[in-house]
Tab-separated table of C-alpha atoms in Angstrom:
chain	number	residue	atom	x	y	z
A	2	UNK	CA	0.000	0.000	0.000
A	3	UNK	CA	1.032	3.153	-1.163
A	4	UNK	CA	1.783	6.590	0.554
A	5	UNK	CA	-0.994	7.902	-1.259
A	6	UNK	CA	-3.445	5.168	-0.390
A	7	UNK	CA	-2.759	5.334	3.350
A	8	UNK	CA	-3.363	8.985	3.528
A	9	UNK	CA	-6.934	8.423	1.814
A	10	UNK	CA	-7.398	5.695	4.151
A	11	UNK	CA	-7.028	7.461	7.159
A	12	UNK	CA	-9.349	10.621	5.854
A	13	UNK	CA	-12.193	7.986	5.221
A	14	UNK	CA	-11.822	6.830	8.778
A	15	UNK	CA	-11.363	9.849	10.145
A	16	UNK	CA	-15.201	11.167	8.679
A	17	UNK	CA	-16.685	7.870	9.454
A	18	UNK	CA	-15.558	8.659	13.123
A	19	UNK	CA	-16.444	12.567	13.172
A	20	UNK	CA	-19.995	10.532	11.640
A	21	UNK	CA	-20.257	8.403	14.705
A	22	UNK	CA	-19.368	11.390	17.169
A	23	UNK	CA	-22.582	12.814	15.394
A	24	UNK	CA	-24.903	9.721	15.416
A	25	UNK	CA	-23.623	9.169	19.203
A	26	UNK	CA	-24.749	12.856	20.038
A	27	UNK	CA	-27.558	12.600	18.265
A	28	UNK	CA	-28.875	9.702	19.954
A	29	UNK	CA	-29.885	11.719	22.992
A	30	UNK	CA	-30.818	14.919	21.233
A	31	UNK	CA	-34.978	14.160	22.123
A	32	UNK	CA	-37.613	14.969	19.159
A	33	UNK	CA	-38.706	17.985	21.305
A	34	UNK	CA	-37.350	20.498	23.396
A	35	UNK	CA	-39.566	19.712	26.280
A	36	UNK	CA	-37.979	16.201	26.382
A	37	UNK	CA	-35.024	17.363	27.617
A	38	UNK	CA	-34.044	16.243	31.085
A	39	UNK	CA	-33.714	19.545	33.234
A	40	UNK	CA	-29.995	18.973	34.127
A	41	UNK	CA	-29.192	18.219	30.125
A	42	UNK	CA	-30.954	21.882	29.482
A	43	UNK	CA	-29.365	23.597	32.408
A	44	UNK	CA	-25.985	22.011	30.621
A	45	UNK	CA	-26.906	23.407	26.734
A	46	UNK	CA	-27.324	27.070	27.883
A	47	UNK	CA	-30.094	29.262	26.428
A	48	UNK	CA	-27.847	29.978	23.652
A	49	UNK	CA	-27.491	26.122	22.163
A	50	UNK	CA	-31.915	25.351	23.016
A	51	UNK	CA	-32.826	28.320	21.021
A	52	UNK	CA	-30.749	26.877	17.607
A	53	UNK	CA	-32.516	23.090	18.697
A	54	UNK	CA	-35.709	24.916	18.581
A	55	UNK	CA	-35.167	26.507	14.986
A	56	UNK	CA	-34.246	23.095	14.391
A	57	UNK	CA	-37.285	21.362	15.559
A	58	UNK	CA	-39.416	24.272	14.355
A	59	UNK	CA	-37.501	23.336	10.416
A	60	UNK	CA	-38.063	19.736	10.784
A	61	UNK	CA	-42.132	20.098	11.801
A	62	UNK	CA	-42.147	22.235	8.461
A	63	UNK	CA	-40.557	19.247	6.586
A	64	UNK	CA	-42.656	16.827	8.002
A	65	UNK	CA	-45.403	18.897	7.098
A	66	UNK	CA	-44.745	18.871	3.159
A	67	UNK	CA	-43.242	22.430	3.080
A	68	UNK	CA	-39.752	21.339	2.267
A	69	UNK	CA	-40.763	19.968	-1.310
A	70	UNK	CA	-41.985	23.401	-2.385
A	71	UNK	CA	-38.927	25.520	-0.503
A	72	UNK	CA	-35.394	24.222	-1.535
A	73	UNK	CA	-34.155	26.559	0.812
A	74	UNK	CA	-36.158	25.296	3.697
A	75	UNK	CA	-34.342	21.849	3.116
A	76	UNK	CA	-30.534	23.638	3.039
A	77	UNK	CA	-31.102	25.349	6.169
A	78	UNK	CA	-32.255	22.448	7.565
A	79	UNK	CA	-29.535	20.452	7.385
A	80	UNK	CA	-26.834	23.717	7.655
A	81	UNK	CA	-28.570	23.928	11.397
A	82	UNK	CA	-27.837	20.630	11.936
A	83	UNK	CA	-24.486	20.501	10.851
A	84	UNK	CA	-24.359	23.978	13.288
A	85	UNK	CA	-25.842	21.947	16.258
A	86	UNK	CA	-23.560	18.962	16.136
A	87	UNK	CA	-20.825	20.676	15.435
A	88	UNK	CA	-21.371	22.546	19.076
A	89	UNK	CA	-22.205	20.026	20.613
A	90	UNK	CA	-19.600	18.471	19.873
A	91	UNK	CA	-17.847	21.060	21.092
A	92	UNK	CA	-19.489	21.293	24.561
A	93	UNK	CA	-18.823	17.693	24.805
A	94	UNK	CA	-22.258	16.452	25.004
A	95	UNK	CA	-22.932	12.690	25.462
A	96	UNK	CA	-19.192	12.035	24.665
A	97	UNK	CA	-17.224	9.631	26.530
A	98	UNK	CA	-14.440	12.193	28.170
A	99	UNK	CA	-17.274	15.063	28.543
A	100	UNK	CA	-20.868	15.592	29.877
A	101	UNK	CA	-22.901	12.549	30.185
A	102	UNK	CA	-26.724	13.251	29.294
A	103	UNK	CA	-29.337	12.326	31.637
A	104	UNK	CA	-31.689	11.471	28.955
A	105	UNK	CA	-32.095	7.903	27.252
A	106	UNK	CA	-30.427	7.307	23.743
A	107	UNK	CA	-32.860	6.652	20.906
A	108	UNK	CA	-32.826	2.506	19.717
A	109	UNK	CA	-32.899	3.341	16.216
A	110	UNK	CA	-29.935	5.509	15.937
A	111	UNK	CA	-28.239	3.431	18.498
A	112	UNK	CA	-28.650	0.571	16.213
A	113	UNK	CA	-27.773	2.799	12.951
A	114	UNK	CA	-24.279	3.242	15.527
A	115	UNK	CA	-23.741	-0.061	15.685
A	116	UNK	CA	-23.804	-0.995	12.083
A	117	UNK	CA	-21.693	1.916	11.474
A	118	UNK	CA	-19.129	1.093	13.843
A	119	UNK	CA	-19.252	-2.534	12.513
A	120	UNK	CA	-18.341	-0.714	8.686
A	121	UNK	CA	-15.807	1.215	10.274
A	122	UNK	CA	-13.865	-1.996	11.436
A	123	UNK	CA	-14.135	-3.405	8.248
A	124	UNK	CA	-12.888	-0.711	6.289
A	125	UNK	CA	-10.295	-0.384	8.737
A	126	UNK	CA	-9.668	-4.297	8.595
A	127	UNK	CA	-10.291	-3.969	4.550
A	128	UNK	CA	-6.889	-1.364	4.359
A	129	UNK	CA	-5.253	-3.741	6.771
A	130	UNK	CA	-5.724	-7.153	5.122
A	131	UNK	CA	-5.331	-9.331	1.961
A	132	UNK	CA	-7.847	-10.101	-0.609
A	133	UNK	CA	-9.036	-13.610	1.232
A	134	UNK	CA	-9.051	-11.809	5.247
A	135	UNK	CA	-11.532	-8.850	3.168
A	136	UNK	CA	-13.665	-11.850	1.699
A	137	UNK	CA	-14.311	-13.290	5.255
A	138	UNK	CA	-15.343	-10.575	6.557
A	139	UNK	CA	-17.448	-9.308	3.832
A	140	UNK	CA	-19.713	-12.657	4.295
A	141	UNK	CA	-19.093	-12.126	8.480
A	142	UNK	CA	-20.809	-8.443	7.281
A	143	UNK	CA	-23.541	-10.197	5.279
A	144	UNK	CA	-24.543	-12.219	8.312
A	145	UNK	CA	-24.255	-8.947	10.928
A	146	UNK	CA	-26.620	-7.206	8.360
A	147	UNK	CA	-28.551	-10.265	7.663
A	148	UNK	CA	-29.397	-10.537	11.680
A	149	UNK	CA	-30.046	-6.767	12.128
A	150	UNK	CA	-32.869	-7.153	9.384
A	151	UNK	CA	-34.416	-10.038	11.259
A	152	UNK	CA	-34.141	-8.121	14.405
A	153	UNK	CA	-35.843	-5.140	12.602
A	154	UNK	CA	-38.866	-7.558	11.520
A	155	UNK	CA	-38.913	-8.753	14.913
A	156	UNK	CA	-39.345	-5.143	15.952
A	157	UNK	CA	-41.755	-4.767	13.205
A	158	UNK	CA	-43.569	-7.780	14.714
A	159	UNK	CA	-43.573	-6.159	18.099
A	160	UNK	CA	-44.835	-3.121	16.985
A	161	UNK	CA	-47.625	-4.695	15.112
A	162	UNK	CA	-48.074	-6.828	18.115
A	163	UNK	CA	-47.816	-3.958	20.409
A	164	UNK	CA	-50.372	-1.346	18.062
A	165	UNK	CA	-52.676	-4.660	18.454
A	166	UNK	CA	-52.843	-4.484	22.061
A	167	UNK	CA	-53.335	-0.589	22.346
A	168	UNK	CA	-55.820	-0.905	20.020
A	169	UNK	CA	-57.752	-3.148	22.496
A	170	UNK	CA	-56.520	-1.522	25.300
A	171	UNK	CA	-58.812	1.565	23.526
A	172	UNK	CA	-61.705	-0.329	22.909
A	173	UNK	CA	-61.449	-1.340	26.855
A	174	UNK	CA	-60.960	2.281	28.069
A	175	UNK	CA	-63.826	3.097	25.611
A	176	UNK	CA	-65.645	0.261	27.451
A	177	UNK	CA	-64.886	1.588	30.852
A	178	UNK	CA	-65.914	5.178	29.793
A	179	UNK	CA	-69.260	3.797	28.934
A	180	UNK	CA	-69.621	2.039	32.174
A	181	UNK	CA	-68.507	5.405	33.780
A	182	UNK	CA	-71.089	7.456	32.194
A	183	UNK	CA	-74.014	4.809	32.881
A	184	UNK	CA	-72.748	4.952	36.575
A	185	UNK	CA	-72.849	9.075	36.434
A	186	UNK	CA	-76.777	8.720	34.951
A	187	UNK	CA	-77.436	6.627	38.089
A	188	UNK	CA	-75.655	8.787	40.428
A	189	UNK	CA	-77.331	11.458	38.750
A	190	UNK	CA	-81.033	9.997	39.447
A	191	UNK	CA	-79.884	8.889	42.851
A	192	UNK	CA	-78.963	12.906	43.473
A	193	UNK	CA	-82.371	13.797	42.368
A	194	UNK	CA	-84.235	10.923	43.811
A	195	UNK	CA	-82.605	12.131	47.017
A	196	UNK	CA	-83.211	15.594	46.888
A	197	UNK	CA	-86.954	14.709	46.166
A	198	UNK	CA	-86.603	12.646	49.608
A	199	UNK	CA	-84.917	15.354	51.396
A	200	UNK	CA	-88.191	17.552	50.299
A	201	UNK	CA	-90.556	15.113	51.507
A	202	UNK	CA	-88.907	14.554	54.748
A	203	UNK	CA	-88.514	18.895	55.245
A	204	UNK	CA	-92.170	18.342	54.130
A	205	UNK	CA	-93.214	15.729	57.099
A	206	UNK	CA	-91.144	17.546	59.611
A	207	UNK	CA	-92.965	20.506	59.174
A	208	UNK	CA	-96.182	18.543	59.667
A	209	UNK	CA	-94.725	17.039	62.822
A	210	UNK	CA	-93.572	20.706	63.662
A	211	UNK	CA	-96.866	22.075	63.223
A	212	UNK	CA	-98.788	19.374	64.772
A	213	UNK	CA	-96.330	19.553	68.075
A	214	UNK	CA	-97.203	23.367	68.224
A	215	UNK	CA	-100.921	23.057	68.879
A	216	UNK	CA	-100.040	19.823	70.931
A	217	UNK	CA	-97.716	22.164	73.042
A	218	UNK	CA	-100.369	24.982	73.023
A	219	UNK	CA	-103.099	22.953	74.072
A	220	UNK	CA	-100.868	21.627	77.010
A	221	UNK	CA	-99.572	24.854	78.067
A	222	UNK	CA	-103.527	26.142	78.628
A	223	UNK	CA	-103.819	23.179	80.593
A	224	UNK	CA	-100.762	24.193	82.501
A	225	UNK	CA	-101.861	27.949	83.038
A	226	UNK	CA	-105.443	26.652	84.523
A	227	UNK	CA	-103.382	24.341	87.199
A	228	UNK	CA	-101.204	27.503	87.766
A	229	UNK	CA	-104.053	29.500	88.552
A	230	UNK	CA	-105.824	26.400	90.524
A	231	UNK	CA	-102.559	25.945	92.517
A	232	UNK	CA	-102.345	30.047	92.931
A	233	UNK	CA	-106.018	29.631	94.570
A	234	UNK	CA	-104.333	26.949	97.025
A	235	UNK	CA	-101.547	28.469	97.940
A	236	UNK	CA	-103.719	31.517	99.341
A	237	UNK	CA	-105.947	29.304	101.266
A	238	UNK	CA	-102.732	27.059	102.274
A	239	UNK	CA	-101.155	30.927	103.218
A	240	UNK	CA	-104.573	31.715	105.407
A	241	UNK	CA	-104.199	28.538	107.425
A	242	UNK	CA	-100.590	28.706	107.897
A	243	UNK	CA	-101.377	32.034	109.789
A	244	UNK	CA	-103.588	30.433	111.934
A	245	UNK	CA	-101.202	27.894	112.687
A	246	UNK	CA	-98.255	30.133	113.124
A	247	UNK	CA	-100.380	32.190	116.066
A	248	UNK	CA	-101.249	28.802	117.244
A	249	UNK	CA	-97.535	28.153	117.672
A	250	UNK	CA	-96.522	31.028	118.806
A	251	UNK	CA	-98.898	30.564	121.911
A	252	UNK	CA	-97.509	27.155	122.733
A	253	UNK	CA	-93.960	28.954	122.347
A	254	UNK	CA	-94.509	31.579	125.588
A	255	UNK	CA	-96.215	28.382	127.159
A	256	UNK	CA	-93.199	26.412	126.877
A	257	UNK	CA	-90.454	29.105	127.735
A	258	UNK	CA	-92.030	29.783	131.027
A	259	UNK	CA	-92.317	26.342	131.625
A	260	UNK	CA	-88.190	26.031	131.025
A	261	UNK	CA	-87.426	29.191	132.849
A	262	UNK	CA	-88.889	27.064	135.799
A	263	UNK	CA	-86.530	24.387	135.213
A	264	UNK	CA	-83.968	26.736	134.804
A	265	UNK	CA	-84.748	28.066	138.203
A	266	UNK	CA	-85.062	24.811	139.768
A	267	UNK	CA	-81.582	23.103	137.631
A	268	UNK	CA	-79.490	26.206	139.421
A	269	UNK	CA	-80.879	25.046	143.006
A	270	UNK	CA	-79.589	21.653	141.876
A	271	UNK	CA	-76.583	22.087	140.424
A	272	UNK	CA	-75.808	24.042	143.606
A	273	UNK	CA	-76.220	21.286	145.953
A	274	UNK	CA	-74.302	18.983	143.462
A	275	UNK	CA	-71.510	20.760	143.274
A	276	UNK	CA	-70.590	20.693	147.098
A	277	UNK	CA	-70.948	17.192	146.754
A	278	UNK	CA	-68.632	16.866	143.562
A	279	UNK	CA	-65.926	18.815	146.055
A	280	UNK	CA	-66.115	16.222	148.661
A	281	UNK	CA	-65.869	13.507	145.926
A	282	UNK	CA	-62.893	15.224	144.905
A	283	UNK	CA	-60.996	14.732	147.452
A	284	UNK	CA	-61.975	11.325	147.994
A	285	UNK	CA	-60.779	10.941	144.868
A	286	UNK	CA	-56.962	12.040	145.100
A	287	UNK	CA	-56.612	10.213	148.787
A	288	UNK	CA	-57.483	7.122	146.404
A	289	UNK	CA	-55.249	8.057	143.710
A	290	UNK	CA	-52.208	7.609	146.742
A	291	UNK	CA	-53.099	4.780	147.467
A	292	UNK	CA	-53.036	3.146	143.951
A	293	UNK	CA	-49.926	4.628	143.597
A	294	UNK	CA	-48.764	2.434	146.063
A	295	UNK	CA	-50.212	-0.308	145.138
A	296	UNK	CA	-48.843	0.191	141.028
A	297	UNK	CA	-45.066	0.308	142.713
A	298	UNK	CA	-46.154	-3.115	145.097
A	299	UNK	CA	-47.427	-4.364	141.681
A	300	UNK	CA	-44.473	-3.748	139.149
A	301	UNK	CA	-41.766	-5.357	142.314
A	302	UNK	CA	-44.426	-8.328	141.827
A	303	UNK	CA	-44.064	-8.450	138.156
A	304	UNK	CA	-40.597	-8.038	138.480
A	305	UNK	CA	-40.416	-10.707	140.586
A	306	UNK	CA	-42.564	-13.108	138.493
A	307	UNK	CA	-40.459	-12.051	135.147
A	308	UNK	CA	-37.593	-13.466	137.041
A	309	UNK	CA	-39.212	-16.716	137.922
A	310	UNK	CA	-40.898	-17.520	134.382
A	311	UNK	CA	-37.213	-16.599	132.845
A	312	UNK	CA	-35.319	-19.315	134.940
A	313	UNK	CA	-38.891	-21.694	134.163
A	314	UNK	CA	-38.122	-20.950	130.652
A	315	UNK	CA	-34.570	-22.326	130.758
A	316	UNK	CA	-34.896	-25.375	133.219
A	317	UNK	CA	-37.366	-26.005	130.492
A	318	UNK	CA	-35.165	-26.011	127.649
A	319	UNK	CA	-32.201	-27.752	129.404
A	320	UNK	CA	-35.127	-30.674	129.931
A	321	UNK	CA	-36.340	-30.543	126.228
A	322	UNK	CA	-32.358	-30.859	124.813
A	323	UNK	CA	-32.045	-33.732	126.997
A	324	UNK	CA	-35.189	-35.365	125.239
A	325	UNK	CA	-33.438	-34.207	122.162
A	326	UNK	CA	-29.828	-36.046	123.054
A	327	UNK	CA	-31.822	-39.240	123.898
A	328	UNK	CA	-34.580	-39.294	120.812
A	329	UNK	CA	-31.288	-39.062	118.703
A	330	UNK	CA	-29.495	-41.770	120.734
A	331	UNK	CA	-32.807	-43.963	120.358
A	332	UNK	CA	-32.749	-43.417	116.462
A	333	UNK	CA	-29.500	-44.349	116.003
A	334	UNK	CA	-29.285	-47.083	118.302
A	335	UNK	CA	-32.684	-48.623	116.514
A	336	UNK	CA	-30.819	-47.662	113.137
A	337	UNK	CA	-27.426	-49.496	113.776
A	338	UNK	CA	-29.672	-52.495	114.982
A	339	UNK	CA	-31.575	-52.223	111.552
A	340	UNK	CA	-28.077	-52.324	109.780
A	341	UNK	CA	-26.814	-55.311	112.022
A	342	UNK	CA	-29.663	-57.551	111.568
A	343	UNK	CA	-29.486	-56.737	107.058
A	344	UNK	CA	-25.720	-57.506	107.647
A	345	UNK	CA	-26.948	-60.712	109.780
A	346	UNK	CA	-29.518	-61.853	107.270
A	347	UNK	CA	-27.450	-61.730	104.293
A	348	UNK	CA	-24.830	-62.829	105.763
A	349	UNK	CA	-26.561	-66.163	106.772
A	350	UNK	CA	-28.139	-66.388	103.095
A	351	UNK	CA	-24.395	-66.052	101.579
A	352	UNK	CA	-23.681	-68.973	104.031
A	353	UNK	CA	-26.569	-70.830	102.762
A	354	UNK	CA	-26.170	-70.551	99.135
A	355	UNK	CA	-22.530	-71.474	99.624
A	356	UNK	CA	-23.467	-74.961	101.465
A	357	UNK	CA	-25.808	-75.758	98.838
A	358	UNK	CA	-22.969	-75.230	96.627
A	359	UNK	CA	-21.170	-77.619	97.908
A	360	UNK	CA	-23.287	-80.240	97.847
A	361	UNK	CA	-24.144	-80.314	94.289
A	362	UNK	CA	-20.530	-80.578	93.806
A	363	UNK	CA	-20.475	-83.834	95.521
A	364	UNK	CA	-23.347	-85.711	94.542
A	365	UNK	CA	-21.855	-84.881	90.709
């Protein structure tokens, strides 16, 4: 391989790589602006989100049939784009040694990287090899693209599969929203049937209401006729009490003049019982001497007696730790006894089975 040659070679590689940079950037660059994750957009700057709108804004216009009519609308189209990667590229967006986006990369273009890496290799390979090494991989390429197709079918499969499903999914919501709106009409005739209750029931208590008012009115003349029955009472009840009171107050002055007499005649008493509480008085303290006396007489007694139940008390246990010494003597003597005669009896059954022993030995 020539100079010449290798210099070409390494230009082609060199776009397919500035190509992949691109494809690589683009695959997080979202469809609209509003996709953007809020850290990706703090990261672009107002500056780089107002060119991706223009952007967007040109590619709704080309979707829309516009660009067929405008040749102009189609150059500055892809100019912008060229513009956009180009800084972002710059900014180091989605790149391996700069910012990494927040945002999910799109499967399409991250499949269209794939195949475009795998064509990178093999043009590298292809100005690297031989004639036979390029032929190998050439068919190794014809089976990479031949399973990316099938993969795409199977995507179209689960796309098909998946449109399927939100198709019924729809007809169930639709379902559901029919159900809803029959459940609304009921709630709706439940409302109303309830209001009409509500009305009936306002209706019945005001009957009740009404009904309990001339109840209450009738009862309260009723009332007012006792009142003025029991006001007749009372003043007849008021004119007797009067005569009673008088009647009272008569037997009062009788009754205080019969206790001033006993007054009178408790003072002559109480007189005459008070020289006699004198001369029991004294009687009283000479006896109070003389059961002083006898208290002292009485605590030498129970001195005394104290002294004699102490030495009773200990005579008395001296006697019971003597019964004590000779209960255990007694046990123990009757238990060594019990242990002589067991020694006794087995010895005399050892004897026994040894003579009996014997004499088997000698009839043999």
């Amino acid at each position: 391989m020539n100079q010449q040659t290798v210099l070409e070679s390494k230009r082609i590689l060199a776009i397919i790589d500035s190509l992949l940079e691109d494809i690589h950037i683009l695959q997080y660059v979202p469809q609209y602006l509003s996709q953007f994750q809020p850290a990706d957009l703090a990261f672009l700057g107002p500056d780089i989100q107002g060119r991706l709108a223009e952007q967007f804004e040109l590619e709704r216009k080309i979707e829309l049939g516009q660009a067929a009519s405008n040749e102009e609308l189609t150059v500055s189209h892809k100019n912008t784009v060229r513009v956009t990667c180009d800084l972002l590229r710059h900014m180091k967006f989605a790149l391996q040694d700069g910012y990494e986006s927040q945002g999910l990369p799109d499967e399409g273009l991250l499949r269209f990287e794939l195949i475009i890496n795998t064509l990178r290799g093999l043009m590298h390979d292809k100005f690297n090899t031989t004639v036979e090494e390029d032929l190998q991989k050439f068919e190794i390429l014809r089976d990479t693209v031949s399973r990316e197709q099938t993969a795409s079918a199977d995507v179209k499969a689960l796309n098909r599969e998946f449109q399927s499903e939100r198709n019924l999914r729809k007809v169930e919501v639709a379902r559901r929203d029919q159900a809803i709106a029959k459940l609304s009409d009921e709630l709706q005739t439940i409302q109303d049937s309830a209001i009409e209750d509500a009305k009936d029931f306002e209706r019945q208590v005001k009957e009740q209401a009404e009904q309990a008012r001339e109840q209450y009115q009738k009862e309260e003349e009723e009332l007012l006729a006792m009142v003025s029955q029991l006001e007749t009472n009372l003043t007849k009840a008021e004119e007797t009490n009067t005569r009673e009171e008088a009647s009272l107050r008569q037997k009062r002055r009788k009754m205080e003049a019969f206790l001033d007499g006993l007054l009178t005649q408790y003072d002559t008493e109480m007189t005459d019982k008070t020289g006699e509480q004198e001369q029991l008085i004294n009687d009283y303290n000479q006896d109070q001497i003389k059961l002083e006396q006898l208290e002292k007489d009485l605590k030498q007694f129970d001195e005394e007696q104290a002294k004699r139940d102490e030495e009773e008390q200990v005579e008395n246990a001296r006697k019971m730790h003597n019964m004590e010494i000779l209960y255990r003597m007694e046990t123990s003597s009757k238990l060594l006894q019990a242990f002589w005669r067991g020694y006794a009896v087995r010895l005399m059954i050892k004897k026994k089975k040894s003579g009996k022993g014997k004499g088997k030995g000698k009839k043999k």
